[in-house]
Amino acid sequence: RRKSPSARLPCLFVWALAFAVTIVFSLCERVGAQSTTDNHAGRQSQAPAYSEPPQPGPSKNVKELLDAAEKLAQDRNYEEALQAIERTLTLSLDTHDTIGEALAHREKAILLESLKRTDESLVEWREAETRWDGLGEGPRRIEALCRIGLLLMATSPGEEQKILEHAVVIGR
């Protein structure tokens, strides 16, 4: 039975909010990465009056593998990118690098999502969300929950509402 348009408005609002949070989070990560690059290049950047503390990152070796996997994915070498991410997950587990593990699950989820492997992507987003929760990483956890909600909206309509509402609650 189809819901009336007015009954779907809260769901659409939550979906729009989830999408906006995902976009803002991605932009914040890119800006942070760019400012880090600028600072390492010896350029001075003016600091704002207030800035968020830097997000914790993975170990150097895990970061190198993540960067390599991302480059492979950008070059459309998807199978090699998946293999690199698997190596990253193994190294993260072996070295107890929970942040690296969460980031590897995130990258794998994004790659699987772009390959239209939705069920596998959902599993990886859930793994990432669990790791972010354990680390107390609210913004990254919200991103994972929003992506889970968006994927569920396409595959299992009706299941996304609870997930997206949970993301909104965490965001408050």
N, CA and C of each residue as an Amber inpcrd file, in Angstrom:
protein
   516
   0.8350000  -1.1650000   0.0000000   0.0000000   0.0000000   0.0000000
   0.8900000   1.2410000   0.0000000   0.6630000   2.1550000  -0.9150000
   1.4690000   3.3700000  -1.0260000   1.0330000   4.3970000   0.0080000
   2.0280000   5.0940000   0.5370000   1.7460000   6.1570000   1.4820000
   1.3210000   7.4040000   0.7190000   0.4960000   8.2050000   1.3480000
   0.0900000   9.4660000   0.7300000   1.3010000  10.3960000   0.7080000
   1.3200000  11.3770000  -0.1930000   2.4600000  12.2980000  -0.2610000
   2.7400000  12.9980000   1.0670000   1.6990000  13.3680000   1.8090000
   1.9290000  14.0610000   3.0810000   2.5420000  13.1240000   4.1210000
   2.2560000  11.8290000   4.0330000   2.8350000  10.8680000   4.9730000
   4.3140000  10.6460000   4.6930000   4.7550000  10.8910000   3.4520000
   6.1610000  10.6960000   3.0880000   7.0200000  11.9270000   3.3840000
   6.3990000  13.0760000   3.7370000   7.1650000  14.2960000   3.9730000
   8.2140000  14.1400000   5.0730000   7.9070000  13.5550000   6.2460000
   8.9690000  13.3910000   7.2460000  10.1180000  12.5460000   6.7270000
   9.8060000  11.5150000   5.9750000  10.8450000  10.6560000   5.4080000
  11.7040000  11.4400000   4.4220000  11.0720000  12.2390000   3.5900000
  11.8190000  13.0500000   2.6250000  12.6900000  14.0800000   3.3330000
  12.1670000  14.6590000   4.4140000  12.9590000  15.6120000   5.1780000
  14.1940000  14.9360000   5.7510000  14.0160000  13.7700000   6.3480000
  15.1380000  13.0460000   6.9360000  16.1280000  12.6430000   5.8510000
  15.6210000  12.2210000   4.6920000  16.5020000  11.8540000   3.5860000
  17.3080000  13.0710000   3.1460000  16.6660000  14.2210000   2.9970000
  17.3610000  15.4330000   2.5680000  18.4140000  15.8350000   3.5930000
  18.0830000  15.7140000   4.8670000  19.0350000  16.0290000   5.9160000
  20.2210000  15.0710000   5.8760000  19.9380000  13.7950000   5.6760000
  21.0090000  12.8020000   5.5960000  21.9280000  13.0910000   4.4250000
  21.3440000  13.4440000   3.2990000  22.1420000  13.7550000   2.1150000
  23.0090000  14.9860000   2.3770000  22.4240000  16.0030000   3.0030000
  23.1670000  17.2270000   3.2960000  24.3210000  16.9520000   4.2500000
  24.0890000  16.1410000   5.2760000  25.1450000  15.8080000   6.2280000
  26.2850000  15.0870000   5.5140000  25.9530000  14.1610000   4.6330000
  26.9760000  13.4280000   3.8980000  27.8150000  14.3640000   3.0370000
  27.1600000  15.2920000   2.3460000  27.8780000  16.2430000   1.4900000
  28.7600000  17.1470000   2.3350000  28.2260000  17.6910000   3.4150000
  29.0000000  18.5890000   4.2800000  30.1940000  17.8510000   4.8630000
  29.9980000  16.6220000   5.3100000  31.1040000  15.8500000   5.8860000
  32.2050000  15.6370000   4.8550000  31.8250000  15.2920000   3.6290000
  32.8130000  15.0820000   2.5760000  33.5810000  16.3630000   2.2860000
  32.8810000  17.4800000   2.2260000  33.5430000  18.7590000   1.9750000
  34.4910000  19.1190000   3.1120000  34.0650000  18.8820000   4.3500000
  34.9280000  19.1800000   5.4980000  36.1990000  18.3400000   5.4580000
  36.0780000  17.0840000   5.0780000  37.2570000  16.2330000   4.9670000
  38.2120000  16.7530000   3.9050000  37.6650000  17.1730000   2.7540000
  38.5110000  17.6930000   1.6820000  39.2000000  18.9780000   2.0800000
  38.4750000  19.8820000   2.7330000  39.0620000  21.1450000   3.1760000
  40.1560000  20.8680000   4.2000000  39.8930000  19.9620000   5.1280000
  40.8970000  19.5980000   6.1220000  42.1350000  19.0050000   5.4880000
  41.9430000  18.1510000   4.4930000  43.0770000  17.5410000   3.8020000
  43.8610000  18.6040000   3.0470000  43.1680000  19.5560000   2.4310000
  43.8450000  20.6120000   1.6830000  44.6440000  21.5130000   2.6140000
  44.0620000  21.8760000   3.7720000  44.7880000  22.7450000   4.6920000
  46.0010000  22.0190000   5.2550000  45.8970000  20.7050000   5.4690000
  47.0470000  19.9330000   5.9090000  48.1210000  19.9430000   4.8500000
  47.7270000  19.7670000   3.5860000  48.6800000  19.8060000   2.4760000
  49.3390000  21.1720000   2.4040000  48.5570000  22.2400000   2.5460000
  49.0970000  23.5990000   2.4990000  50.1170000  23.8170000   3.6100000
  49.8050000  23.3550000   4.8140000  50.7140000  23.5430000   5.9340000
  52.0030000  22.7600000   5.7370000  51.9170000  21.5590000   5.1790000
  53.1120000  20.7500000   4.9490000  53.9640000  21.3210000   3.8400000
  53.3730000  22.0710000   2.9450000  54.1260000  22.6570000   1.8400000
  54.8540000  23.9130000   2.2940000  54.7380000  24.2730000   3.5710000
  55.4580000  25.4140000   4.0770000  54.6930000  26.7150000   3.9460000
  53.4920000  26.6600000   3.5020000  52.6760000  27.8620000   3.3770000
  52.0080000  28.1450000   4.7080000  51.9480000  29.3840000   5.0510000
  51.2640000  29.7910000   6.2700000  49.8020000  30.0520000   5.9430000
  48.9070000  29.5020000   6.7190000  47.4940000  29.7910000   6.5390000
  46.9900000  30.4390000   7.8130000  46.1180000  31.4100000   7.6580000
  45.5680000  32.0750000   8.8160000  44.5740000  31.1520000   9.4920000
  44.7170000  31.0370000  10.7920000  43.8080000  30.1840000  11.5550000
  42.5490000  30.9670000  11.8870000  41.3910000  30.3330000  11.7790000
  40.1650000  31.0170000  12.1680000  40.1470000  31.2220000  13.6800000
  39.2550000  32.0750000  14.1510000  39.1460000  32.3550000  15.5750000
  38.8640000  31.0720000  16.3490000  38.0870000  30.1860000  15.7650000
  37.7950000  28.9020000  16.3960000  37.9080000  27.8220000  15.3420000
  38.5140000  26.7400000  15.7130000  38.5530000  25.6150000  14.7830000
  38.3400000  24.3300000  15.5700000  37.7410000  23.3830000  14.8940000
  37.5210000  22.0780000  15.4990000  38.8730000  21.4010000  15.7010000
  38.9800000  20.5820000  16.7290000  40.2220000  19.8260000  16.8730000
  40.3840000  18.8920000  15.6750000  41.6130000  18.6280000  15.2720000
  41.7990000  17.7490000  14.1120000  41.2560000  16.3550000  14.3870000
  40.6950000  15.7690000  13.3360000  40.1880000  14.4110000  13.4820000
  41.3660000  13.4560000  13.5770000  41.2440000  12.4600000  14.4470000
  42.3390000  11.4910000  14.5270000  42.4620000  10.7350000  13.2100000
  43.6620000  10.3440000  12.9060000  43.8930000   9.6500000  11.6500000
  44.4980000   8.2790000  11.8690000  44.6290000   7.5470000  10.7950000
  45.2130000   6.2100000  10.8830000  46.7350000   6.2880000  11.0060000
  47.3460000   5.1530000  11.2600000  48.8040000   5.0910000  11.2970000
  49.3550000   5.3970000   9.9070000  50.6220000   5.7380000   9.8510000
  51.2680000   6.1250000   8.5840000  51.1360000   5.0210000   7.5230000
  51.4260000   3.7800000   7.8940000  51.3680000   2.6740000   6.9240000
  49.9500000   2.4250000   6.4180000  48.9950000   2.5160000   7.3210000
  47.5940000   2.3250000   6.9250000  47.1660000   3.4640000   6.0070000
  47.5730000   4.6900000   6.3420000  47.2380000   5.8580000   5.5170000
  47.7990000   5.7030000   4.1030000  49.0110000   5.2130000   3.9960000
  49.6180000   5.0090000   2.6730000  48.8150000   3.9990000   1.8510000
  48.3860000   2.9080000   2.4760000  47.5770000   1.9110000   1.7710000
  46.2140000   2.4800000   1.3790000  45.6020000   3.2550000   2.2750000
  44.3140000   3.8880000   1.9510000  44.4500000   4.8410000   0.7700000
  45.5130000   5.6330000   0.7840000  45.7530000   6.5750000  -0.3230000
  45.9600000   5.8270000  -1.6370000  46.6990000   4.7190000  -1.5820000
  46.9320000   3.9210000  -2.7900000  45.6190000   3.3320000  -3.3060000
  44.7880000   2.8430000  -2.4030000  43.4920000   2.2720000  -2.8020000
  42.6060000   3.3410000  -3.4250000  42.6080000   4.5250000  -2.8280000
  41.7980000   5.6200000  -3.3670000  42.2640000   6.0090000  -4.7700000
  43.5730000   6.0520000  -4.9690000  44.1080000   6.3850000  -6.3040000
  43.7340000   5.3100000  -7.3190000  43.8250000   4.0490000  -6.9280000
  43.4240000   2.9660000  -7.8240000  41.9520000   3.0860000  -8.2060000
  41.1180000   3.4180000  -7.2480000  39.6850000   3.5830000  -7.5290000
  39.4560000   4.7690000  -8.4620000  40.1770000   5.8660000  -8.2380000
  40.0490000   7.0240000  -9.1220000  40.4750000   6.6900000 -10.5440000
  41.4580000   5.7990000 -10.6670000  41.9380000   5.3640000 -11.9840000
  41.0870000   4.2340000 -12.5630000  40.0060000   3.8960000 -11.8780000
  39.0500000   2.8610000 -12.2830000  39.6390000   1.4430000 -12.2760000
  40.6450000   1.2350000 -11.4620000  41.2010000  -0.1040000 -11.2430000
  40.5130000  -0.6850000 -10.0030000  39.2230000  -1.0070000 -10.1700000
  38.3850000  -1.3440000  -9.0270000  38.8110000  -2.6100000  -8.3030000
  39.1510000  -3.6450000  -9.0380000  39.5490000  -4.8910000  -8.3740000
  40.8450000  -4.7020000  -7.5930000  41.8000000  -3.9790000  -8.1700000
  43.0440000  -3.7000000  -7.4570000  42.7800000  -2.8190000  -6.2370000
  41.8540000  -1.8780000  -6.3700000  41.4950000  -1.0140000  -5.2380000
  40.8960000  -1.8530000  -4.1110000  40.0160000  -2.7930000  -4.4510000
  39.4370000  -3.6690000  -3.4290000  40.5160000  -4.5070000  -2.7420000
  41.4750000  -4.9890000  -3.5180000  42.5740000  -5.7620000  -2.9310000
  43.4060000  -4.8990000  -1.9840000  43.6600000  -3.6530000  -2.3970000
  44.4200000  -2.7400000  -1.5390000  43.6540000  -2.4480000  -0.2500000
  42.3480000  -2.3090000  -0.3530000  41.5420000  -2.0640000   0.8480000
  41.5710000  -3.2900000   1.7650000  41.5270000  -4.4770000   1.1810000
  41.6210000  -5.6930000   2.0010000  42.9600000  -5.7470000   2.7270000
  44.0420000  -5.3600000   2.0480000  45.3600000  -5.3110000   2.6980000
  45.3410000  -4.2740000   3.8310000  44.6540000  -3.1720000   3.5920000
  44.5380000  -2.1290000   4.6080000  43.7850000  -2.6520000   5.8270000
  42.7000000  -3.3620000   5.5900000  41.9420000  -3.9400000   6.7060000
  42.8010000  -4.9190000   7.5050000  43.5380000  -5.7580000   6.8080000
  44.4080000  -6.7300000   7.4790000  45.4550000  -6.0190000   8.3210000
  46.1170000  -5.0130000   7.7470000  47.1410000  -4.2730000   8.4790000
  46.5270000  -3.5460000   9.6760000  45.3660000  -2.9620000   9.4840000
  44.6890000  -2.2500000  10.5770000  44.3760000  -3.1920000  11.7330000
  43.8850000  -4.3680000  11.4040000  43.5780000  -5.3510000  12.4460000
  44.8490000  -5.8300000  13.1380000  45.8830000  -6.1070000  12.3520000
  47.1360000  -6.5980000  12.9200000  47.7990000  -5.5860000  13.8390000
  47.6530000  -4.3040000  13.5110000  48.3000000  -3.2490000  14.2940000
  47.3480000  -2.5810000  15.2860000  46.1350000  -3.0970000  15.3780000
  45.1160000  -2.5520000  16.2980000  44.8300000  -1.0810000  16.0130000
  44.8120000  -0.7350000  14.7360000  44.5370000   0.6340000  14.2860000
  43.0470000   0.7340000  13.9740000  42.2480000   1.0240000  15.0010000
  40.7910000   1.0500000  14.8370000  40.3510000   2.1590000  13.8950000
  41.0270000   3.2900000  13.9330000  40.6880000   4.3850000  13.0160000
  40.9660000   3.9530000  11.5830000  42.1060000   3.3400000  11.3610000
  42.4290000   2.8410000  10.0260000  41.4340000   1.7940000   9.5570000
  41.0100000   0.9480000  10.4820000  40.0190000  -0.0770000  10.1560000
  38.6930000   0.5640000   9.7460000  38.2580000   1.5550000  10.5200000
  36.9970000   2.2430000  10.1980000  37.0890000   2.9450000   8.8460000
  38.2170000   3.6030000   8.6000000  38.3940000   4.2940000   7.3140000
  38.4480000   3.3000000   6.1480000  39.0510000   2.1480000   6.3750000
  39.1010000   1.1310000   5.3240000  37.6970000   0.6060000   5.0200000
  36.8960000   0.3730000   6.0550000  35.5070000  -0.0570000   5.8290000
  34.7410000   1.0240000   5.0640000  34.9920000   2.2810000   5.4070000
  34.3360000   3.4010000   4.7190000  34.7100000   3.4200000   3.2390000
  36.0080000   3.3300000   2.9660000  36.4700000   3.3600000   1.5710000
  35.9270000   2.1750000   0.7850000  35.9050000   1.0210000   1.4200000
  35.3770000  -0.1710000   0.7610000  33.8900000  -0.0080000   0.4720000
  33.1560000   0.5630000   1.4250000  31.7230000   0.7950000   1.2320000
  31.4770000   1.7320000   0.0600000  32.2480000   2.8020000  -0.0100000
  32.0960000   3.7680000  -1.1090000  32.3900000   3.1020000  -2.4440000
  33.4550000   2.3210000  -2.5010000  33.8250000   1.6380000  -3.7410000
  32.7510000   0.6280000  -4.1490000  32.2840000  -0.1710000  -3.2050000
  31.2430000  -1.1610000  -3.5160000  29.9490000  -0.4790000  -3.9440000
  29.6550000   0.6390000  -3.3210000  28.4620000   1.3980000  -3.6880000
  28.5680000   1.8880000  -5.1370000  29.7380000   2.3760000  -5.5070000
  29.9140000   2.8630000  -6.8850000  29.8680000   1.7160000  -7.8910000
  30.1720000   0.5010000  -7.4380000  30.0950000  -0.6780000  -8.3070000
  28.7060000  -1.3120000  -8.2910000  27.7510000  -0.6440000  -7.6190000
  26.3490000  -1.1110000  -7.5180000  26.2400000  -2.4260000  -6.7560000
  27.1710000  -2.6700000  -5.8450000  27.1330000  -3.8600000  -4.9900000
  26.5730000  -3.4240000  -3.6320000  25.2870000  -3.0980000  -3.6650000
  24.6140000  -2.4500000  -2.5500000  24.6380000  -3.2730000  -1.2690000
  24.3390000  -4.5480000  -1.3390000  24.3000000  -5.3700000  -0.1270000
  25.6660000  -5.4050000   0.5620000  26.7240000  -5.5610000  -0.2270000
  28.0720000  -5.5750000   0.3420000  28.4320000  -4.2020000   0.9060000
  28.0020000  -3.1620000   0.2120000  28.2610000  -1.8070000   0.6780000
  27.5750000  -1.5530000   2.0230000  26.3500000  -2.0230000   2.1630000
  25.6330000  -1.8880000   3.4310000  26.4040000  -2.5410000   4.5800000
  26.9370000  -3.7210000   4.3250000  27.7070000  -4.4260000   5.3540000
  28.9070000  -3.5780000   5.7700000  29.6040000  -3.0150000   4.7910000
  30.7940000  -2.2180000   5.0920000  30.4470000  -0.9220000   5.8100000
  29.3390000  -0.2640000   5.4050000  28.9220000   0.9520000   6.1190000
  28.5680000   0.6230000   7.5590000  27.9360000  -0.5320000   7.7820000
  27.5820000  -0.9240000   9.1530000  28.8440000  -1.1960000   9.9780000
  29.8290000  -1.8130000   9.3490000  31.1020000  -2.0530000  10.0400000
  31.7670000  -0.7230000  10.4000000  31.7890000   0.2090000   9.4590000
  32.3840000   1.5230000   9.7170000  31.6410000   2.2340000  10.8510000
  30.3110000   2.1920000  10.8120000  29.5060000   2.8530000  11.8450000
  29.8020000   2.2700000  13.2190000  29.9520000   0.9580000  13.2980000
  30.2660000   0.3090000  14.5680000  31.6190000   0.7790000  15.0960000
  32.6080000   0.8820000  14.2100000  33.9440000   1.3320000  14.6330000
  33.8910000   2.7920000  15.0890000  33.1940000   3.6500000  14.3220000
  33.1010000   5.0660000  14.7040000  32.3810000   5.2080000  16.0420000
  31.3670000   4.4010000  16.2670000  30.6500000   4.4440000  17.5350000
  31.6060000   4.1050000  18.6750000  32.3790000   3.0490000  18.5060000
  33.3340000   2.6420000  19.5360000  34.3970000   3.6940000  19.8150000
  34.7100000   4.4940000  18.7990000  35.7150000   5.5410000  18.9530000
  35.1190000   6.8710000  19.4150000  33.7930000   6.9270000  19.4940000
  33.1500000   8.1770000  19.8840000  33.2110000   9.2420000  18.8080000
  33.3070000   8.8290000  17.5640000  33.4060000   9.7420000  16.4140000
  32.0210000  10.0450000  15.8620000  31.3500000  11.0120000  16.4730000
  29.9800000  11.3470000  16.0920000  29.7820000  11.7070000  14.6270000
  30.5320000  12.6950000  14.0840000  30.3040000  13.0900000  12.6850000
  30.5150000  11.9460000  11.6890000  31.5530000  11.1600000  11.9090000
  31.8140000  10.0460000  11.0000000  30.7430000   8.9660000  11.1550000
  30.2590000   8.7940000  12.3740000  29.1820000   7.8330000  12.6080000
  27.9050000   8.2880000  11.9110000  27.6230000   9.5820000  11.9800000
  26.4410000  10.1290000  11.3130000  26.5460000   9.9140000   9.8100000
  27.7280000  10.1310000   9.2520000  27.9010000   9.8950000   7.8130000
  27.5510000   8.4490000   7.4710000  28.0820000   7.5130000   8.2460000
  27.8190000   6.0930000   7.9780000  26.3260000   5.7850000   8.0900000
  25.6810000   6.3080000   9.1300000  24.2470000   6.0580000   9.2950000
  23.4440000   6.6550000   8.1350000  23.8310000   7.8350000   7.6940000
  23.1210000   8.4660000   6.5680000  23.2950000   7.6560000   5.2900000
  24.4950000   7.1630000   5.0520000  24.7190000   6.3520000   3.8510000
  23.9470000   5.0400000   3.9390000  23.8930000   4.4420000   5.1240000
  23.0920000   3.2260000   5.3190000  21.6360000   3.5340000   5.0070000
  21.1390000   4.6330000   5.5510000  19.7530000   5.0280000   5.3110000
  19.4540000   5.2470000   3.8370000  20.3640000   5.9100000   3.1430000
  20.1550000   6.1630000   1.7160000  20.1410000   4.8620000   0.9140000
  21.0300000   3.9330000   1.2640000  21.0460000   2.6420000   0.5640000
  19.7860000   1.8380000   0.8680000  19.3490000   1.8740000   2.1210000
  18.1290000   1.1510000   2.4910000  16.9120000   1.7500000   1.7880000
  16.9220000   3.0520000   1.5990000  15.8110000   3.7120000   0.9270000
  15.6270000   3.1350000  -0.4770000  16.7360000   2.7890000  -1.1140000
  16.6780000   2.2400000  -2.4650000  16.3740000   0.7470000  -2.4820000
  16.8140000   0.0310000  -1.4430000  16.6810000  -1.4280000  -1.4710000
  15.5600000  -1.9630000  -0.5980000  15.3040000  -1.3150000   0.5310000
  14.2950000  -1.7910000   1.4870000  13.5000000  -0.6090000   2.0210000
  12.6600000  -0.0070000   1.1710000  11.9110000   1.1740000   1.6180000
  11.1720000   0.9090000   2.9240000  11.2430000   1.8750000   3.8060000
  10.6110000   1.7670000   5.1030000  11.6060000   1.4960000   6.2200000
  12.6840000   0.7870000   5.9230000  13.6910000   0.4690000   6.9380000
  14.6080000   1.6530000   7.2150000  14.6860000   2.5860000   6.2820000
  15.6310000   3.6910000   6.4180000  15.2120000   4.7060000   7.4720000
  13.9230000   4.8210000   7.7340000  13.4080000   5.8610000   8.6270000
  14.0830000   5.8100000   9.9980000  14.1290000   4.6510000  10.6080000
  14.7030000   4.5080000  11.9480000  16.1960000   4.8630000  11.9520000
  16.9100000   4.4120000  10.9380000  18.3510000   4.6810000  10.8440000
  18.6030000   6.1760000  10.7100000  17.8730000   6.8270000   9.8080000
  18.0810000   8.2530000   9.5730000  17.6550000   9.0860000  10.7780000
  16.5960000   8.6830000  11.4480000  16.1930000   9.3890000  12.6660000
  17.2650000   9.2610000  13.7420000  17.8880000   8.0980000  13.8120000
  18.9790000   7.8760000  14.7710000  20.1480000   8.8170000  14.4540000
  20.4510000   8.9970000  13.1900000  21.5240000   9.9160000  12.7830000
  21.2040000  11.3410000  13.2170000  19.9530000  11.7320000  13.0720000
  19.5370000  13.0860000  13.4790000  19.7010000  13.2530000  14.9840000
  19.3160000  12.2370000  15.7610000  19.4340000  12.2980000  17.2190000
  20.9000000  12.4490000  17.6170000  21.7770000  11.7020000  17.0000000
  23.2120000  11.7880000  17.3110000  23.7400000  13.1750000  16.9680000
  23.2360000  13.7380000  15.8850000  23.6870000  15.0560000  15.4480000
  23.2980000  16.1930000  16.3710000  22.3220000  15.9730000  17.2130000
  21.8910000  17.0460000  18.1310000  22.8430000  17.2110000  19.2100000
